[in-house]
Short mmCIF file of C-alpha atoms and ligand atoms in Angstrom, two decimals:
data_model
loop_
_atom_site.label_atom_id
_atom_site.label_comp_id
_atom_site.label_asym_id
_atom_site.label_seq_id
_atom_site.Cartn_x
_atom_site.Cartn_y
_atom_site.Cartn_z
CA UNK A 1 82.76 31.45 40.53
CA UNK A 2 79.52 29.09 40.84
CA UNK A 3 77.18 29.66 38.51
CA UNK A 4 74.02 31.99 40.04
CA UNK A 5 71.05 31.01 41.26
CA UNK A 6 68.27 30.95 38.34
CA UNK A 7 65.42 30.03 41.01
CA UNK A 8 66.28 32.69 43.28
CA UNK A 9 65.61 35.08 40.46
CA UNK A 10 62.32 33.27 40.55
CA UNK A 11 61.93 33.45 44.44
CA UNK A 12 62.55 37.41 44.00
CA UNK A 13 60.06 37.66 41.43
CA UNK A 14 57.42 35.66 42.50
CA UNK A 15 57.72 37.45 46.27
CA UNK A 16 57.55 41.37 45.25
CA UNK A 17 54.30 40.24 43.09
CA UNK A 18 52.83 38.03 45.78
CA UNK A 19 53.72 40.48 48.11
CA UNK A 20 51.88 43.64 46.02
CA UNK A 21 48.94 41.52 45.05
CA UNK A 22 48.59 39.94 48.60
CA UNK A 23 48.57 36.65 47.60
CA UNK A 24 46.68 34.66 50.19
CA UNK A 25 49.46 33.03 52.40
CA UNK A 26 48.69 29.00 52.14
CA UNK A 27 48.42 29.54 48.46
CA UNK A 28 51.75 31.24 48.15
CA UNK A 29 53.51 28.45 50.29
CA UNK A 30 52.21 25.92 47.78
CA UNK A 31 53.32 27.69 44.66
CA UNK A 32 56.38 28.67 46.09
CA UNK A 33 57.78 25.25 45.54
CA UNK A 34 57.47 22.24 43.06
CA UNK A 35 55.43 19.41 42.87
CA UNK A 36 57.94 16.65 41.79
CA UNK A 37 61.31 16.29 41.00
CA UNK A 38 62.74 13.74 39.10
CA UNK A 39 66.67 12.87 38.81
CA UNK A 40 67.63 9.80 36.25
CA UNK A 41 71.06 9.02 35.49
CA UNK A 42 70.75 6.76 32.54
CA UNK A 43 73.95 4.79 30.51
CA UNK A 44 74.47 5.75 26.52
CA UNK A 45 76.55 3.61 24.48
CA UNK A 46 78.63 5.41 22.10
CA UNK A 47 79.64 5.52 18.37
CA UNK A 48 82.91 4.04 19.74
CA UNK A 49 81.71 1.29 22.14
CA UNK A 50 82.41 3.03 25.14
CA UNK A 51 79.47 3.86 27.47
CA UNK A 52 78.76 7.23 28.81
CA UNK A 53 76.40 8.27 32.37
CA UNK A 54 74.53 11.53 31.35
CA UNK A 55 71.96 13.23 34.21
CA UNK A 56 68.35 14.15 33.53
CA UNK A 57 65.71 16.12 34.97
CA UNK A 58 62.20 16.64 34.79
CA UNK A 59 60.75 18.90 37.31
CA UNK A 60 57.31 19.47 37.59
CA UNK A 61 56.15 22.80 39.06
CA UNK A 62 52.74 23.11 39.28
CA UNK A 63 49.41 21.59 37.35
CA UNK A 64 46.43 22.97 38.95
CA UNK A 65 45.50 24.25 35.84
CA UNK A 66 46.02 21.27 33.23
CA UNK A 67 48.55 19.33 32.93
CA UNK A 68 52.41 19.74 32.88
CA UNK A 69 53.85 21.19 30.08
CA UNK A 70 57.08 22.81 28.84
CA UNK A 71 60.03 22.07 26.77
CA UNK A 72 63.53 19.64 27.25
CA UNK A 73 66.88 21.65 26.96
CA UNK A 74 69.98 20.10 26.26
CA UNK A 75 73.04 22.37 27.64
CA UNK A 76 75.70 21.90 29.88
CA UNK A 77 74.36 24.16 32.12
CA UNK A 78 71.04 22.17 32.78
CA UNK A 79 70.65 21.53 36.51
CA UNK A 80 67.94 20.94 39.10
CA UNK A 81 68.31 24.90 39.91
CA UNK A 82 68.01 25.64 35.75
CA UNK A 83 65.29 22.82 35.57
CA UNK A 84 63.07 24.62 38.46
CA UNK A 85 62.78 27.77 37.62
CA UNK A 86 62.33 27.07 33.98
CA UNK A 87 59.19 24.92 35.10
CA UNK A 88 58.28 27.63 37.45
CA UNK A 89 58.13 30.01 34.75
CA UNK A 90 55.97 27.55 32.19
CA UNK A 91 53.34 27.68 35.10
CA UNK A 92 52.65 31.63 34.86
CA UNK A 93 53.49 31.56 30.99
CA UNK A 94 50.08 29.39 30.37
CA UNK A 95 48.08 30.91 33.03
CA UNK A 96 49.00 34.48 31.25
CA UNK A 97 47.93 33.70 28.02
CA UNK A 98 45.05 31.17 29.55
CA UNK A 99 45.60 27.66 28.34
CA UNK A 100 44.54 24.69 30.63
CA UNK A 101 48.52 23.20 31.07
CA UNK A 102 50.60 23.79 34.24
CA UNK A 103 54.36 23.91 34.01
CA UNK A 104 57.05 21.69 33.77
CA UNK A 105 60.76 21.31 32.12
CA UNK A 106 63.42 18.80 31.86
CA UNK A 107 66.68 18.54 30.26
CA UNK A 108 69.64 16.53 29.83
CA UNK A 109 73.31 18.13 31.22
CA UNK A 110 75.48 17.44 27.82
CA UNK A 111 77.17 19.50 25.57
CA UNK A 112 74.94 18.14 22.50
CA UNK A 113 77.63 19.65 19.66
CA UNK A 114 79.99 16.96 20.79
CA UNK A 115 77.77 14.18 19.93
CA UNK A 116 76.95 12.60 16.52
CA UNK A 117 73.09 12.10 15.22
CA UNK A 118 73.37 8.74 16.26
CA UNK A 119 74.36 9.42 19.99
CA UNK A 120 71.86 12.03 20.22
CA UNK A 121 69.31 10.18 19.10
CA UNK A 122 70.39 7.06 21.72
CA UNK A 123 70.90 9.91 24.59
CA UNK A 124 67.43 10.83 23.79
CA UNK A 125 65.37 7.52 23.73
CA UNK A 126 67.42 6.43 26.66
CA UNK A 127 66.24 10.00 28.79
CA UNK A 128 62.74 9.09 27.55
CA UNK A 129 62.60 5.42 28.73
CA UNK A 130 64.24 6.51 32.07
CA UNK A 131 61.68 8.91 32.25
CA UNK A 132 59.08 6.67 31.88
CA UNK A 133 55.85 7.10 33.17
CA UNK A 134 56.91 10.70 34.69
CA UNK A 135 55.85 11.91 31.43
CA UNK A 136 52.54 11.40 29.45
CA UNK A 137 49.92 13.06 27.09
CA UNK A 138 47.46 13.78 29.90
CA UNK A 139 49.99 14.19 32.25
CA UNK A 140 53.19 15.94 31.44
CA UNK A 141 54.04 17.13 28.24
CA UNK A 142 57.46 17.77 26.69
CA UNK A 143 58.22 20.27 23.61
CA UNK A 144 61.91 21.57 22.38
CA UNK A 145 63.77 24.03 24.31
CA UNK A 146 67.47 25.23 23.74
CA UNK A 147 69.28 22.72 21.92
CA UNK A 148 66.53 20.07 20.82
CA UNK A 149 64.02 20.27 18.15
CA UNK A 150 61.29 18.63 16.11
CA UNK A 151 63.33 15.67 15.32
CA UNK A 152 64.45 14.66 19.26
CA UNK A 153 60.61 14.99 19.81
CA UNK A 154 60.33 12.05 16.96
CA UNK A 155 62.47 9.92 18.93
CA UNK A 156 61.19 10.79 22.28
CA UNK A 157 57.71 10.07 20.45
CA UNK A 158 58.64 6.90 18.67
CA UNK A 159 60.73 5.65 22.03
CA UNK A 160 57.24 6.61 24.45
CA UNK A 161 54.78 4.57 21.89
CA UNK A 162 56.92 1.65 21.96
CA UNK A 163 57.38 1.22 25.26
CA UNK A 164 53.02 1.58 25.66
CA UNK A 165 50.57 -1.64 25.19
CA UNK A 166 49.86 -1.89 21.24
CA UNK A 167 46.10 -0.48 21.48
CA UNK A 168 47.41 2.72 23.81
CA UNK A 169 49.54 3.49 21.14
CA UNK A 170 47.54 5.58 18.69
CA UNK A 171 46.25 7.34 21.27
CA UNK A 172 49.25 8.66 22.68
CA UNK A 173 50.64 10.99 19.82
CA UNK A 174 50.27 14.28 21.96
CA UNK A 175 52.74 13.03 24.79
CA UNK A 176 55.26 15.49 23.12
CA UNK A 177 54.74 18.47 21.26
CA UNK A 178 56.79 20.19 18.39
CA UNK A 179 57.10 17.20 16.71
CA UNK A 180 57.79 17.17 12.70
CA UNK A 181 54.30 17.96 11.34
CA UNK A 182 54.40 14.53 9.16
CA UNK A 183 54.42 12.72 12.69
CA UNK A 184 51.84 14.55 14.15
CA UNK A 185 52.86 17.96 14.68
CA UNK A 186 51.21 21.59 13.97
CA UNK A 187 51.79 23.89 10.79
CA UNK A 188 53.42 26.96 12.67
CA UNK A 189 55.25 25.48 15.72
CA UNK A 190 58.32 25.85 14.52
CA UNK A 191 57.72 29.69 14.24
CA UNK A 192 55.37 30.20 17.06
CA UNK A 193 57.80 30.91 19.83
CA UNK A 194 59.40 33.84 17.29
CA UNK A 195 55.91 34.56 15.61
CA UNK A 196 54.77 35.50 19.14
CA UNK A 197 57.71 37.57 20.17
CA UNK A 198 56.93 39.69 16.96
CA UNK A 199 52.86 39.54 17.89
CA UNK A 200 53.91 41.07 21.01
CA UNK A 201 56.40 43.41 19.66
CA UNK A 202 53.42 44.30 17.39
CA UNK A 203 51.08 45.17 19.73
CA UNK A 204 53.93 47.48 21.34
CA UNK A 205 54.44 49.38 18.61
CA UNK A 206 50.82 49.86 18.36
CA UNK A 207 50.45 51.24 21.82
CA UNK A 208 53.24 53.51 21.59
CA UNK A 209 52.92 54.58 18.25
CA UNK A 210 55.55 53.35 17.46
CA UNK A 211 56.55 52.59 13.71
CA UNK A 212 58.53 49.09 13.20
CA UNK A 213 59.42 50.16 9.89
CA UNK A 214 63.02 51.39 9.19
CA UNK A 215 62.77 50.78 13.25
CA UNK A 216 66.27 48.74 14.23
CA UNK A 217 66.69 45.38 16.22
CA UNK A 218 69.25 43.29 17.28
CA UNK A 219 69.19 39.81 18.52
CA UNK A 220 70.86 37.24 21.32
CA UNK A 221 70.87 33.45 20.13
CA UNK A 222 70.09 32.39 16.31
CA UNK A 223 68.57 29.30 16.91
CA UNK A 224 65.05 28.61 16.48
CA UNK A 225 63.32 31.69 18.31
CA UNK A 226 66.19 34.26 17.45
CA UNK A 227 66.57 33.46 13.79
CA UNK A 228 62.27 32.96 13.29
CA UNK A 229 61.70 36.70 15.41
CA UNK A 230 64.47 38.35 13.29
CA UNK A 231 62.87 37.05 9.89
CA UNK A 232 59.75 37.71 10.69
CA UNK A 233 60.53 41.50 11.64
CA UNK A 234 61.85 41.81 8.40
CA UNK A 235 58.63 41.43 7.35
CA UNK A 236 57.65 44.81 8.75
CA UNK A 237 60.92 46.72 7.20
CA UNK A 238 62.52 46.63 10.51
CA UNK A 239 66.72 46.57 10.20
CA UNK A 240 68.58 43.67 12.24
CA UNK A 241 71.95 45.36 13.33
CA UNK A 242 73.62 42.68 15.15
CA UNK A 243 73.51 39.12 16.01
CA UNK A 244 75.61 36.76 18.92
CA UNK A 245 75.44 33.22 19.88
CA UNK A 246 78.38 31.25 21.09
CA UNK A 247 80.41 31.28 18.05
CA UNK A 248 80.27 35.47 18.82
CA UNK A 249 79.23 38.39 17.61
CA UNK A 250 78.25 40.13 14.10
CA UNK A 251 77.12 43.90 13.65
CA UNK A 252 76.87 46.06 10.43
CA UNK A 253 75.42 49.37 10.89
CA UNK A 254 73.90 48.98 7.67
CA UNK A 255 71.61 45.74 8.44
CA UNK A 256 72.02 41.96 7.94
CA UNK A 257 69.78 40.68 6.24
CA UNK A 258 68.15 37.95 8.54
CA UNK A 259 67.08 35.24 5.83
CA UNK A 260 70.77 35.61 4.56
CA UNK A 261 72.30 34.76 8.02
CA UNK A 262 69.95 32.14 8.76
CA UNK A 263 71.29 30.68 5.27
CA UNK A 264 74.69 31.48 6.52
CA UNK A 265 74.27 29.82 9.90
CA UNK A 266 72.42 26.35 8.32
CA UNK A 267 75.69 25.62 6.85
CA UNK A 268 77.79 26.75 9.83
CA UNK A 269 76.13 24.03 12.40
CA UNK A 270 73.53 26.49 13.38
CA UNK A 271 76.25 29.49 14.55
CA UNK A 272 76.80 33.24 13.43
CA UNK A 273 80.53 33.28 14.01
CA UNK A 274 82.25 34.57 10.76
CA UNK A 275 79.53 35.94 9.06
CA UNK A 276 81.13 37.43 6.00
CA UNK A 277 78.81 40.63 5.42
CA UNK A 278 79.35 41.43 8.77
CA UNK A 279 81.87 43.10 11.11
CA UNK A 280 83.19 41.02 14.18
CA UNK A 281 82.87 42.87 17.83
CA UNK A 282 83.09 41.46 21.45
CA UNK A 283 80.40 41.00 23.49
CA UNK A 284 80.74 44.36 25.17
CA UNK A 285 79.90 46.03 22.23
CA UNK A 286 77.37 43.97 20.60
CA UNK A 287 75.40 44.81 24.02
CA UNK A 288 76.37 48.15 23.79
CA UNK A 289 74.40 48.11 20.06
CA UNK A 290 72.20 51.82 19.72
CA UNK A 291 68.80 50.09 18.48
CA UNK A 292 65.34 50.42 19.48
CA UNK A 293 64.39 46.83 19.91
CA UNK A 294 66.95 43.82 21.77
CA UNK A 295 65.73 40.52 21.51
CA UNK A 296 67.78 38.01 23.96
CA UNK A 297 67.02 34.40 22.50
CA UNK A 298 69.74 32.78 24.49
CA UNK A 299 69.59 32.01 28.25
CA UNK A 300 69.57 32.81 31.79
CA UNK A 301 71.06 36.37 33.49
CA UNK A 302 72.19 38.53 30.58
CA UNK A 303 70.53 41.63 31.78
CA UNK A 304 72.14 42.03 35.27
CA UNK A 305 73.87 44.88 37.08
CA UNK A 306 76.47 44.67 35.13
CA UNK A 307 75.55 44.82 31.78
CA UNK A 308 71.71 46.73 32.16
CA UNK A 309 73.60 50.12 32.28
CA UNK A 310 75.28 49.77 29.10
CA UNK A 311 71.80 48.73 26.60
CA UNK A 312 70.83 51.61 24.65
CA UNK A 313 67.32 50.24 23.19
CA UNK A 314 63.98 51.32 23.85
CA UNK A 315 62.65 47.81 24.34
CA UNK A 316 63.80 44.47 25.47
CA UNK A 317 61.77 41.60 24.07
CA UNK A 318 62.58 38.48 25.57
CA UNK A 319 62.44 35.66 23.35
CA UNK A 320 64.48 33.53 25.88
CA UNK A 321 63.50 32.58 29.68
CA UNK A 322 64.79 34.34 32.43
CA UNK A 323 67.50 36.65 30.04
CA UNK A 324 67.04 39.57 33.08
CA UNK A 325 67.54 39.19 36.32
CA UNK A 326 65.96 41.43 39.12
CA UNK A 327 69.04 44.08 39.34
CA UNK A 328 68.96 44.08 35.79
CA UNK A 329 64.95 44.70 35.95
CA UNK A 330 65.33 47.57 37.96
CA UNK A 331 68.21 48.73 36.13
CA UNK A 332 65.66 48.90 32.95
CA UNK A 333 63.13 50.25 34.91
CA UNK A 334 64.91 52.91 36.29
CA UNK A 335 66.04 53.84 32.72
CA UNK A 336 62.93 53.89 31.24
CA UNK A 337 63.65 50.88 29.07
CA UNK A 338 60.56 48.52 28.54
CA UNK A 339 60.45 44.92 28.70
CA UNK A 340 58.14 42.65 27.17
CA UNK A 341 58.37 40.02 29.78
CA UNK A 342 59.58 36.37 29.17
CA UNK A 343 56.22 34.82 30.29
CA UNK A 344 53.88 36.68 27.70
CA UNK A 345 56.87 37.61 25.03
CA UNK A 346 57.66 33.85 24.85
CA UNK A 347 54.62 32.35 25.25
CA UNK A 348 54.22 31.97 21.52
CA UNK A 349 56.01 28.84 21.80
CA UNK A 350 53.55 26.95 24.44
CA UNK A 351 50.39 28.40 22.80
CA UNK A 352 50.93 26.80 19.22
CA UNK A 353 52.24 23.37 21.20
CA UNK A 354 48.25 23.53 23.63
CA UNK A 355 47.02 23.93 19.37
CA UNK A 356 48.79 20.52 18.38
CA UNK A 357 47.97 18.94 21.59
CA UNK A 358 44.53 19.58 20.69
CA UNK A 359 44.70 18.25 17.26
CA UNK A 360 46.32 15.34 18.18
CA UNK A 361 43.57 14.31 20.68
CA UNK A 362 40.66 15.52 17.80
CA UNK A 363 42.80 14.03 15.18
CA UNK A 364 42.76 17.48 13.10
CA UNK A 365 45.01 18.87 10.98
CA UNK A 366 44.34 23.11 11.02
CA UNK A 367 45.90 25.01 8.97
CA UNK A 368 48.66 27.66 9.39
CA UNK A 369 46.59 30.63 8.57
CA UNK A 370 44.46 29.13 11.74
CA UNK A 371 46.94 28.76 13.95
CA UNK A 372 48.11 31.92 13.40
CA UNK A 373 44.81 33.75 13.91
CA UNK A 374 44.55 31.30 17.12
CA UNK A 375 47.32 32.31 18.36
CA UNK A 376 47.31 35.89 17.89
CA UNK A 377 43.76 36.40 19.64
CA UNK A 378 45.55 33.76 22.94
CA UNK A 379 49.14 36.44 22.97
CA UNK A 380 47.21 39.44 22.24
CA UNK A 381 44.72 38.67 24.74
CA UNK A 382 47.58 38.53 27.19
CA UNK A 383 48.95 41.18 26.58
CA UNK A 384 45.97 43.08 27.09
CA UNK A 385 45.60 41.46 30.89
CA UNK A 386 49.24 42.27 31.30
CA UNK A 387 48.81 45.61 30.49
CA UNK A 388 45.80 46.41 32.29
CA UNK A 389 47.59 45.13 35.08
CA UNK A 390 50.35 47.20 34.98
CA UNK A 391 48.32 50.02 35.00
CA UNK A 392 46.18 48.90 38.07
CA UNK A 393 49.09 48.22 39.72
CA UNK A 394 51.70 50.63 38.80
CA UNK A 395 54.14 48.26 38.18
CA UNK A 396 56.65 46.94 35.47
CA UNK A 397 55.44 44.40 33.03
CA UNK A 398 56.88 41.37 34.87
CA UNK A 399 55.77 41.86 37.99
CA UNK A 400 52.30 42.85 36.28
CA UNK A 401 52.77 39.20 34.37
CA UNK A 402 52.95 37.51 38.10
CA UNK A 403 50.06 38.67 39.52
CA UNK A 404 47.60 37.92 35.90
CA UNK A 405 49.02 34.51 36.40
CA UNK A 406 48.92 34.44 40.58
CA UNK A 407 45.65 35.69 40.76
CA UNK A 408 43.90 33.27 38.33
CA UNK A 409 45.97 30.07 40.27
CA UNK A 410 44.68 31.64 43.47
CA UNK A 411 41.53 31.25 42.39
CA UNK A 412 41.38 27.46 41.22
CA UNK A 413 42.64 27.03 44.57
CA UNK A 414 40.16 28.62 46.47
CA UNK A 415 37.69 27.46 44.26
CA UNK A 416 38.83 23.77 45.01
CA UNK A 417 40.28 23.75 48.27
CA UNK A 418 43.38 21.90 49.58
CA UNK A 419 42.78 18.08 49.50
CA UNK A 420 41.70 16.58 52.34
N1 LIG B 501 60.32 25.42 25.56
C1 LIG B 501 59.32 26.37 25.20
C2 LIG B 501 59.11 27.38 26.30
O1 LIG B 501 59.97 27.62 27.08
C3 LIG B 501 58.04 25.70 24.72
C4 LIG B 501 57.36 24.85 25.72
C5 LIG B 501 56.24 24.01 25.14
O2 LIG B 501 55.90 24.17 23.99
O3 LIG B 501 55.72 23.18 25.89
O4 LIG B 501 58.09 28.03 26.37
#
């Protein structure tokens, strides 16, 4: 079976919100589709000699609002349907929580556990230079996304500044973001996307009256958001039942502790599988998990029509992009199961990269106690427009999510007009 559609998830979301909110029609076409695509296929020489073809993309959505911005992924899976939809969603992600980027995402379609260090840092310098001047700190920005971290942005960094006249150099630091904060990168990125989910999970709670402690959680995807979001919950005495990636699945009724499996999974090439203080169980019943929070940190379409009827949580907090698709939404809808949306529940992530953009270009280094205080007033602010929205509208939290972010890029456009 071919792999579905992530954009036309996007499509069907963006049309029931443009259709509630009566998006003005010329406005819609335009943000309807993407600005640029680009393709590269680009030659890697190997540890062996031999020389591999790998396929990038860069896709770049919208950027009425600021300039590109959103993360490289490197997965198998990456294609130009992935690649436009992710950047799709990075557009309403930063006008939600209001910070002047637009959206954009790229990626590289490799299975990156097959490579050494050594490839992966050739297969990234050579994406970068093919790239070229498609990306650029006042242009388009890259961060990490599934699969890459603050090291690839050193290399993307370091390849980018070489390839620049000598006296451009310097000035060019914040053409990636997430880098390693010794090269230029912000105290608290590597939390923020997980230190937002648990802001937003927060602010939940709060609303509902609902108490996180002794409250129980269980989580998709132990990589960097996953593994951050479930530590950082333990914070408030909340109990992590289960955890899956693609190694499998772990559950013990009685709670893993978060900081142990993270220990666990550092010296298990990032992976879950065979944690020892743990049961194993399929993936049927690791979704099936009775807990009051779910946190999907993986990818694309794991809340569909098939799988929406079996959660038994209160919430779904989506640390990943695009982890429900629209049957799935109305599944949880219909059930009464609340979603903290992708686009605000994520946004962590893109909200602490806009903070080291901005040091880079005032040459500042804040601290984390700063950043964190930043960038709990930027997700708790969205989540308040979200919210209010809802209510207004009557709607569920993602569709709610669309029109906060259609509505403000309906305005810039009005406000400025359509060139000529
Ligand atoms: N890849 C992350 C996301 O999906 C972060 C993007 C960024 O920091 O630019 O939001």
């Amino acid at each position: 079976m071919s792999k579905p559609s992530v954009y036309d998830n996007v499509t069907r979301q963006f049309d029931k919100a443009a259709d509630l909110m009566n998006l003005n029609p010329e406005i819609r076409k335009i943000l309807s589709r993407t600005t640029n695509e680009v393709i590269v296929n680009f030659p890697v020489k190997m540890d062996d000699g031999r020389v591999e073809m790998f396929t990038g993309y860069r896709v770049q959505h919208n950027n009425a609002l600021g300039p590109y911005k959103g993360g490289l992924r490197y997965h198998p899976a990456v294609d130009i349907d992935e690649v436009r939809a992710l950047a799709t969603w990075m557009s309403w992600k930063s006008a939600i929580v209001d910070i002047p980027f637009g959206g954009g995402k790229g990626g590289v379609q490799c299975e990156p556990g097959k490579y050494s260090q050594t490839e992966l840092e050739r297969i990234s310098r050579r994406f970068t230079y093919a790239l070229g001047s498609n990306i650029g700190p006042e242009y388009d920005i890259p961060a990490p996304d599934v699969n890459t971290n603050a090291q690839i942005m050193a290399w993307i960094l370091d390849t980018y500044l070489s390839t620049m006249p000598a006296h451009e150099r310097q000035a060019s630091v914040h053409v990636v973001t997430g880098k390693p904060v010794e090269s230029g990168g912000s105290i608290g990125r590597d939390k923020a996307t997980g230190q937002g989910v648990v802001f937003t999970i927060e602010e939940w709670a709060r609303d509902k009256n609902f108490d996180l402690k002794g409250a129980t959680y269980f989580v998709q995807g132990y990589g960097n958001v996953g593994s951050w979001a479930s530590r950082l919950l333990k914070s408030h005495g909340s109990v992590l039942l289960a955890a899956e990636d693609v190694s499998g699945a772990v559950f013990n009724p009685k709670g893993i502790d978060p900081d142990d499996l993270y220990q666990y999974a550092l010296k298990n090439k990032g992976l879950v599988g065979g944690y020892p203080k743990a049961e194993t169980v399929d993936h049927q019943t690791f979704l099936a998990t009775k807990a009051d929070i779910f946190i999907p940190a993986a990818l694309e379409n794991q809340i569909t029509a098939e799988t929406a009827p079996g959660l038994n949580v209160k919430l779904v907090a989506e640390g990943a992009n695009g982890p429900t698709n629209p049957e799935g939404d109305a599944i949880l809808f219909e059930r009464g199961i609340e979603v903290l949306p992708d686009v605000l529940c994520n946004a962590g992530g893109v909200v602490v990269s806009y903070f080291e953009w901005l040091q880079n270009k005032r040459s500042e280094f804040w601290d984390l106690q700063e950043v964190d205080a930043k960038l709990h007033r930027k997700l708790v602010a969205g989540y308040e427009r979200v919210r209010t929205t809802a209510a207004e509208y009557k709607v569920d939290w993602r569709t709610a999510a669309y029109i906060v972010a259609l509505t403000r890029l309906e305005t810039v456009y009005k406000e400025r007009g359509i060139f000529p």
